[in-house]
PDB file of C-alpha atoms in Angstrom:
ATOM      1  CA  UNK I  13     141.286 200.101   8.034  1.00 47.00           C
ATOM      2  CA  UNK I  14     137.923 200.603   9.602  1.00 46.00           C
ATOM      3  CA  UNK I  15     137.192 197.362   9.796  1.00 45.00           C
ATOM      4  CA  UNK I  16     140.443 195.689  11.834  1.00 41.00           C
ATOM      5  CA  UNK I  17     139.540 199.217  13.983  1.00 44.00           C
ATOM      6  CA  UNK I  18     136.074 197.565  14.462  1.00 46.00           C
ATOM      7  CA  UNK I  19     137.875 193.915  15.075  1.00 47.00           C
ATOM      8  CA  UNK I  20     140.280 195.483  18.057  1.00 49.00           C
ATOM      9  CA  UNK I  21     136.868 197.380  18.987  1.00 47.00           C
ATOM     10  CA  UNK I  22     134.928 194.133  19.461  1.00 49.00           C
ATOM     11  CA  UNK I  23     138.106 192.055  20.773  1.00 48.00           C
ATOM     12  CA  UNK I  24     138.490 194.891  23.499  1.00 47.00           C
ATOM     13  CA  UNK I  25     134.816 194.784  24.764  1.00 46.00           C
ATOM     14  CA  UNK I  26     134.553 190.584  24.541  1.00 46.00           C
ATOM     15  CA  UNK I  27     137.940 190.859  26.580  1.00 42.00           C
ATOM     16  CA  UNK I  28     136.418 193.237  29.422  1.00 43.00           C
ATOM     17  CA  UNK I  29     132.965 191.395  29.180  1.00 44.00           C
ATOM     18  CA  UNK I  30     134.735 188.364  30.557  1.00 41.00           C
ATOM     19  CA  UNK I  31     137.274 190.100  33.045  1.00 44.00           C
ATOM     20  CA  UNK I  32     134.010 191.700  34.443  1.00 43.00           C
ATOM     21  CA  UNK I  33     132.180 188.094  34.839  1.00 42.00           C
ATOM     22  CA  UNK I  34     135.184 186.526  36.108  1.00 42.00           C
ATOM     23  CA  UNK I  35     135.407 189.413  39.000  1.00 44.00           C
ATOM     24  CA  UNK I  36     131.439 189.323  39.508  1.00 43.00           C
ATOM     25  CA  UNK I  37     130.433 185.600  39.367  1.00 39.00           C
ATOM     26  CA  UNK I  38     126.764 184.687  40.304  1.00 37.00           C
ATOM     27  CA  UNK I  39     124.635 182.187  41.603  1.00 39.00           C
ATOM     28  CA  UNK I  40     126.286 179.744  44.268  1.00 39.00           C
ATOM     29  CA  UNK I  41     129.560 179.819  42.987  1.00 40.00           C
ATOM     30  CA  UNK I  42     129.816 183.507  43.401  1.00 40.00           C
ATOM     31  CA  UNK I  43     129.104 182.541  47.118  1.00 41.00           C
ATOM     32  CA  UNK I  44     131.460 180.067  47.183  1.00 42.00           C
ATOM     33  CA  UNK I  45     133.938 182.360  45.888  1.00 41.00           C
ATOM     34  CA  UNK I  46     133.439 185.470  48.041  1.00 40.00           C
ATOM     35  CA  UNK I  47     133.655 183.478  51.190  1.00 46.00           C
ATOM     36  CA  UNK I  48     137.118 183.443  52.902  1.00 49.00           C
ATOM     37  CA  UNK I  49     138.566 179.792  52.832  1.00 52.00           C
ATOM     38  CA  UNK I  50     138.321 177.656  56.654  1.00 51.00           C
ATOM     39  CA  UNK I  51     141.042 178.776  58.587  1.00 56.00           C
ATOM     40  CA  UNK I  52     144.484 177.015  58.405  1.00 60.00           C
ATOM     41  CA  UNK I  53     144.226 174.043  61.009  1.00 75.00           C
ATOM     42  CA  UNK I  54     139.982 174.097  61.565  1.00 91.00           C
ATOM     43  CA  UNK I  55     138.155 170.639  61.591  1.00 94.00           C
ATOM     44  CA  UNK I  56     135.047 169.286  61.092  1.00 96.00           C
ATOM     45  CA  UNK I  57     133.944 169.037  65.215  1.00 97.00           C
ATOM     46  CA  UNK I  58     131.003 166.757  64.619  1.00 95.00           C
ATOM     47  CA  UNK I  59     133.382 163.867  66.787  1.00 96.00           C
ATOM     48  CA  UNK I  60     133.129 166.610  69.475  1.00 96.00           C
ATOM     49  CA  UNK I  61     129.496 166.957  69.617  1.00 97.00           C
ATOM     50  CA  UNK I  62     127.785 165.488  73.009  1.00 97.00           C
ATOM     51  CA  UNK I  63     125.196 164.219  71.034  1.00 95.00           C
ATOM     52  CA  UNK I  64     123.133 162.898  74.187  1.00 95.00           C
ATOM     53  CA  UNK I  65     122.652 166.284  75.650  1.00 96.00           C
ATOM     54  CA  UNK I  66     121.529 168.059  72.303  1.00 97.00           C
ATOM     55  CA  UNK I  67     118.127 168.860  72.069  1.00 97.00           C
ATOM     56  CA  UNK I  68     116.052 171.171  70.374  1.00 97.00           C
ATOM     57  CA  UNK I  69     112.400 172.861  71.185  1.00 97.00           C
ATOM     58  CA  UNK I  70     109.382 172.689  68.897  1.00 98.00           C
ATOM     59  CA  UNK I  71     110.421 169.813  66.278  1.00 98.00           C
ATOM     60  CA  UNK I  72     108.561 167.799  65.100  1.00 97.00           C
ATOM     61  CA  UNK I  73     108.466 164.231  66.494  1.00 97.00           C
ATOM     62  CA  UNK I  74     108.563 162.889  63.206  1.00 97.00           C
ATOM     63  CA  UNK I  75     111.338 165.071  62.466  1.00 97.00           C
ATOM     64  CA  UNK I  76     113.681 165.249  65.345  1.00 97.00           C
ATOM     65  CA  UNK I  77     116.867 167.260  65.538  1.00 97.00           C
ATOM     66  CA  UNK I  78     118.858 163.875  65.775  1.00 96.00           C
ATOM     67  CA  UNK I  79     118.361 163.607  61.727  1.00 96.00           C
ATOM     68  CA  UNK I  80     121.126 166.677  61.848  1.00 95.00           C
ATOM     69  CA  UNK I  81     124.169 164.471  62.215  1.00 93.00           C
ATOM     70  CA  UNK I  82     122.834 161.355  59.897  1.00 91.00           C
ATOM     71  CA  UNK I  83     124.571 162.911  56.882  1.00 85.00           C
ATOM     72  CA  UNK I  84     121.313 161.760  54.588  1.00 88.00           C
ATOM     73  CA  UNK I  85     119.527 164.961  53.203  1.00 84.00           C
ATOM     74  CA  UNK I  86     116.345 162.553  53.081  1.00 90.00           C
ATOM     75  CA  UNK I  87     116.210 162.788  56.650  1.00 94.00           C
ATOM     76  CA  UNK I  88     115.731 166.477  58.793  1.00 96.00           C
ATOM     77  CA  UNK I  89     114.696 168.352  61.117  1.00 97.00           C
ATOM     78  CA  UNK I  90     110.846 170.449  60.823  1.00 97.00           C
ATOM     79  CA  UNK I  91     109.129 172.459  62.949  1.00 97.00           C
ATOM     80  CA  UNK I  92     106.150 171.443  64.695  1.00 97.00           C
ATOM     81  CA  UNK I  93     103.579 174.473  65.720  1.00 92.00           C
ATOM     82  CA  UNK I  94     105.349 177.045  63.945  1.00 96.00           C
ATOM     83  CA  UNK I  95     108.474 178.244  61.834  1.00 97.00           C
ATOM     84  CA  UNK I  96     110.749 178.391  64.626  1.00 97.00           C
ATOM     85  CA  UNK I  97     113.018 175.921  66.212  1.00 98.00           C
ATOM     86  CA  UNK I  98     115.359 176.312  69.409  1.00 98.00           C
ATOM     87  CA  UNK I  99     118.361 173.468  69.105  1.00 98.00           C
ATOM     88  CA  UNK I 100     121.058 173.357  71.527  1.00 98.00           C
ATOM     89  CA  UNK I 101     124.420 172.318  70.691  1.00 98.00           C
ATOM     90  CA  UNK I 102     126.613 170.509  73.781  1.00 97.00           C
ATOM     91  CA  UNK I 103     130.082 170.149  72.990  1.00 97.00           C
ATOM     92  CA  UNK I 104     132.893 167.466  74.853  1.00 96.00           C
ATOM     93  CA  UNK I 105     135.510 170.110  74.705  1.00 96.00           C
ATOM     94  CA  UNK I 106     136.077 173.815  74.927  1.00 97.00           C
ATOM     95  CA  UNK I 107     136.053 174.963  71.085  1.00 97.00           C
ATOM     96  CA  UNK I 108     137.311 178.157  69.147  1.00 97.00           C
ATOM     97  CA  UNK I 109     134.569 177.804  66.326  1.00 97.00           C
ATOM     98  CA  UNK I 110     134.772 179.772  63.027  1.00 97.00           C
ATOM     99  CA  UNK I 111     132.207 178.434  60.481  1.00 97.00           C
ATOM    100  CA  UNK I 112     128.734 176.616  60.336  1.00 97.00           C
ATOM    101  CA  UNK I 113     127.534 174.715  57.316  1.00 96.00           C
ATOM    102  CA  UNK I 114     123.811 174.576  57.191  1.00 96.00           C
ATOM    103  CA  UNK I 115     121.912 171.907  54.321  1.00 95.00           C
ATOM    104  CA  UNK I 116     118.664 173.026  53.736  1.00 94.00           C
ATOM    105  CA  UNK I 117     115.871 172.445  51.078  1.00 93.00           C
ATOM    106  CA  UNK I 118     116.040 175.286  47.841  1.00 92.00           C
ATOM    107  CA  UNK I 119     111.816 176.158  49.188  1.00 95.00           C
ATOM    108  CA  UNK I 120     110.340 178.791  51.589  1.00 96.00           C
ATOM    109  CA  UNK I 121     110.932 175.998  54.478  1.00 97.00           C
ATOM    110  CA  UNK I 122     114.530 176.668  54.600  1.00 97.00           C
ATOM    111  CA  UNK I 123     115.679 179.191  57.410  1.00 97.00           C
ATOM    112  CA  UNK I 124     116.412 182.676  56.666  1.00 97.00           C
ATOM    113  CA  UNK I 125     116.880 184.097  60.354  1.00 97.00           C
ATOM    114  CA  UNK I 126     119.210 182.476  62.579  1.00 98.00           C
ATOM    115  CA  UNK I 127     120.721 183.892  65.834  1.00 97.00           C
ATOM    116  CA  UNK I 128     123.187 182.150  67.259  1.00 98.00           C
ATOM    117  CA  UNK I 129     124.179 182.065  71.143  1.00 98.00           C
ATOM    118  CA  UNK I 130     127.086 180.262  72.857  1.00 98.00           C
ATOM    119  CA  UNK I 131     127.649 179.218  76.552  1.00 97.00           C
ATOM    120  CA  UNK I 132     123.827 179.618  77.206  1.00 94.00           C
ATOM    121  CA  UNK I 133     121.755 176.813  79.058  1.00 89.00           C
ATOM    122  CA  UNK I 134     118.409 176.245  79.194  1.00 89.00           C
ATOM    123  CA  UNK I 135     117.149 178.802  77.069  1.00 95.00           C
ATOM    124  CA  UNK I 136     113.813 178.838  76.115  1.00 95.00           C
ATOM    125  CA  UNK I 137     111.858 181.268  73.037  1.00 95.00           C
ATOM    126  CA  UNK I 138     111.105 183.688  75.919  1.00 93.00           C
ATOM    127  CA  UNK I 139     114.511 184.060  76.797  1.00 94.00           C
ATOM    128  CA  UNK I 140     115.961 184.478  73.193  1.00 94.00           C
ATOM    129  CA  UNK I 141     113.631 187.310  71.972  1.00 87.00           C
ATOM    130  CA  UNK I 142     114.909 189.469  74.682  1.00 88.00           C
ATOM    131  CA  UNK I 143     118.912 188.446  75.035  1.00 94.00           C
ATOM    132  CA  UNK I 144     121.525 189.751  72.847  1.00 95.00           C
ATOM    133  CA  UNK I 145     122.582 186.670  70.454  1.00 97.00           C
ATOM    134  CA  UNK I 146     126.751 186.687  69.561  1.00 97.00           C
ATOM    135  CA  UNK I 147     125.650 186.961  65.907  1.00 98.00           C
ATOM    136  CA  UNK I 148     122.618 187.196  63.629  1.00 97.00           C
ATOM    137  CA  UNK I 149     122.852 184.984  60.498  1.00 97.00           C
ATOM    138  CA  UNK I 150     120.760 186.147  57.514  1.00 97.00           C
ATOM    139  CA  UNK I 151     121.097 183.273  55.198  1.00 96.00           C
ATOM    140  CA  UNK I 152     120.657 183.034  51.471  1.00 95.00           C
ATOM    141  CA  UNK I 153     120.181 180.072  48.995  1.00 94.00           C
ATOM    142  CA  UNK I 154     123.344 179.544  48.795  1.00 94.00           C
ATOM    143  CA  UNK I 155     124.036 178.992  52.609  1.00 95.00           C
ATOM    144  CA  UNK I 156     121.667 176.087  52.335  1.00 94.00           C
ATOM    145  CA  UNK I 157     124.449 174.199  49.896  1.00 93.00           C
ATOM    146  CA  UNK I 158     125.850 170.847  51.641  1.00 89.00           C
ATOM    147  CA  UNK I 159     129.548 172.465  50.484  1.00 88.00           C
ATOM    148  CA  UNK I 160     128.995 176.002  51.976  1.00 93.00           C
ATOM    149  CA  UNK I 161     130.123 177.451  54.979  1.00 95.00           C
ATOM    150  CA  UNK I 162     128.692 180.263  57.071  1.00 96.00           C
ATOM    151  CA  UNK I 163     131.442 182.302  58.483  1.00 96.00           C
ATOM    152  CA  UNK I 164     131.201 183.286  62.648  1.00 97.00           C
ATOM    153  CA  UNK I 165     133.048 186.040  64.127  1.00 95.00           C
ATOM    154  CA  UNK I 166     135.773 184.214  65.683  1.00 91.00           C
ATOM    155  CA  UNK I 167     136.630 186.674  68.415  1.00 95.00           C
ATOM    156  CA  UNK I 168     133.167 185.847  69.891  1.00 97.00           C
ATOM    157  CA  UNK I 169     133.082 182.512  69.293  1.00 98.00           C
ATOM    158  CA  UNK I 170     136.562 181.333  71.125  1.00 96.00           C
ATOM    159  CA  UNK I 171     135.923 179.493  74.188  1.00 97.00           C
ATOM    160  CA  UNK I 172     132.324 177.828  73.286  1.00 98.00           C
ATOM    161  CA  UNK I 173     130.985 174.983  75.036  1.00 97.00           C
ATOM    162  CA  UNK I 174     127.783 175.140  73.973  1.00 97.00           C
ATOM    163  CA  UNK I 175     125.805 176.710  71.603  1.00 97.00           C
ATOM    164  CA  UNK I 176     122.232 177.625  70.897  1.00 98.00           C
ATOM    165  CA  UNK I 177     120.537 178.351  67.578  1.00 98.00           C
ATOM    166  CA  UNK I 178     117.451 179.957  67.420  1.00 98.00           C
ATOM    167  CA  UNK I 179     115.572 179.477  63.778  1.00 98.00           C
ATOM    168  CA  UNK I 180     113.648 183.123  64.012  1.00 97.00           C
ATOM    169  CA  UNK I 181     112.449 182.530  60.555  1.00 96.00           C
ATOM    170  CA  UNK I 182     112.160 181.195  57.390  1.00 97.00           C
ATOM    171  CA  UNK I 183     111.333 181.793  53.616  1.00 96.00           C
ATOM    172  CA  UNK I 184     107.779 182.012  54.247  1.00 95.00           C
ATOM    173  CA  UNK I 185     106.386 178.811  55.297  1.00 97.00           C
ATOM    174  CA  UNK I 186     104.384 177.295  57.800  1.00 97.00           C
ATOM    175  CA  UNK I 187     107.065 175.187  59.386  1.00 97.00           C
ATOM    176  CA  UNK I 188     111.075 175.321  59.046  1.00 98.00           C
ATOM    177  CA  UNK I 189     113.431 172.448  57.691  1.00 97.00           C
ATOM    178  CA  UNK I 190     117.007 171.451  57.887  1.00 97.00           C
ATOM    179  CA  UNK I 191     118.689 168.461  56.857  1.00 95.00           C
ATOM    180  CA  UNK I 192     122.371 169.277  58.161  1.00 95.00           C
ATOM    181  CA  UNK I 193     124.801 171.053  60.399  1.00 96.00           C
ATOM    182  CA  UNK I 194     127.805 170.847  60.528  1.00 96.00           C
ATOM    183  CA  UNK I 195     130.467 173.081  62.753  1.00 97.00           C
ATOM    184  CA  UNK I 196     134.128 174.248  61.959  1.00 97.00           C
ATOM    185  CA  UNK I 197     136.924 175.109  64.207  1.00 97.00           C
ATOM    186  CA  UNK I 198     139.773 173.955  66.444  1.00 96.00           C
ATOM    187  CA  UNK I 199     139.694 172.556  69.959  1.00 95.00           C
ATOM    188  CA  UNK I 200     140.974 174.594  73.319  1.00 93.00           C
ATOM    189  CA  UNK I 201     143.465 171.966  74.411  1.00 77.00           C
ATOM    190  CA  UNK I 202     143.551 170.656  77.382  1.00 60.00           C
ATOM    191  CA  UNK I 203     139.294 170.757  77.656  1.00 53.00           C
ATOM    192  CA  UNK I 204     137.096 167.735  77.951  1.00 59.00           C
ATOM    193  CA  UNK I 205     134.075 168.138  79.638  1.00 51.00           C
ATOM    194  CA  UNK I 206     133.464 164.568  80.294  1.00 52.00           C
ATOM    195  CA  UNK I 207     136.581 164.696  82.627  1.00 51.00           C
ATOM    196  CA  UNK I 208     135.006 167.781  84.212  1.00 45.00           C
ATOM    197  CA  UNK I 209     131.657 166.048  84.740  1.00 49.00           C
ATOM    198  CA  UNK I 210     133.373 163.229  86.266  1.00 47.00           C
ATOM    199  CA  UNK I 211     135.214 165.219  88.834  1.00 42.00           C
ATOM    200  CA  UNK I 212     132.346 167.287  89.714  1.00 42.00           C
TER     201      UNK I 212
END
């Protein structure tokens, strides 16, 4: 008898053992996992990026911004003089966005401080150490995964036409990388800035 009370015993704690891993998963998974899914109806925008007026401040020439959108983690972006970066996102149409995916490398080069401004021209690292950003992005490890997704608050992020990320920080290295960005949302229809340009 003592022993089958030992068997249930043991059966019982393997049983909770794995309900409790299966509710507290680690690592990027558990990432993966806790973040809510991509809205119903949200899209890759990277068609809707004006790549000709995106720039950023302080990269290095040998690293320019433009390796963002090649979609080879071999190529990225780096700092020049410092850890931080300034890169300015121009948009064709009006977006509502609700997620950014950042690629980054697993060292102390990858960003860890990221605030995030929309509808702001010309802004330079004076400007952004004083202004309220929209949101403050404190990434981990995991953020830096090519299949993760940072979520934005949406209500503050509905009518964007531009947007400006200012890399505050990183892991503890001299200079910052990042291989890719990528944006998530839906389009305000009836918006393209290109006609808007035109008429003006």
């Amino acid at each position: 008898p003592g022993q089958k009370k030992g068997s249930g015993e043991s059966c019982a704690c393997r049983f909770f053992t794995m309900a409790a891993a299966l509710m507290n998963p680690r690592g990027a998974a558990a990432a993966q996992a806790a973040a809510p899914p991509t809205p119903v109806g949200d899209i890759d925008l990277g068609d809707i990026i004006d790549k000709k007026q995106c720039f950023c401040l302080n990269e290095d020439p040998a690293h320019p911004h433009t390796n963002l959108f090649m979609g080879d983690e071999r190529l990225f972006l780096q700092s020049d003089s410092d850890e931080q970066l300034l890169v300015h996102i121009q948009f064709n149409e009006v977006v509502k966005l609700s997620a950014i995916s950042f690629v980054g490398p697993e060292d102390e080069s990858a960003p860890l401080t990221i605030k995030v401004f929309a509808n702001r021209l010309n802004l330079g690292f004076s400007d952004v150490e004083d202004l309220k950003a929209e949101q403050v992005l404190d990434l981990t490890p995991a953020d830096m995964l090519a299949d993760s997704q940072t979520n934005l608050y949406a209500v503050k992020f509905t009518r964007v036409t531009s947007l400006t990320l200012f890399i505050e920080e990183n892991n503890g290295d001299d200079v910052s990388k990042l291989s890719g960005l990528k944006f998530f949302g839906q389009t305000v229809a009836g918006t393209n800035m290109s006609e808007f340009k035109k008429v003006g």
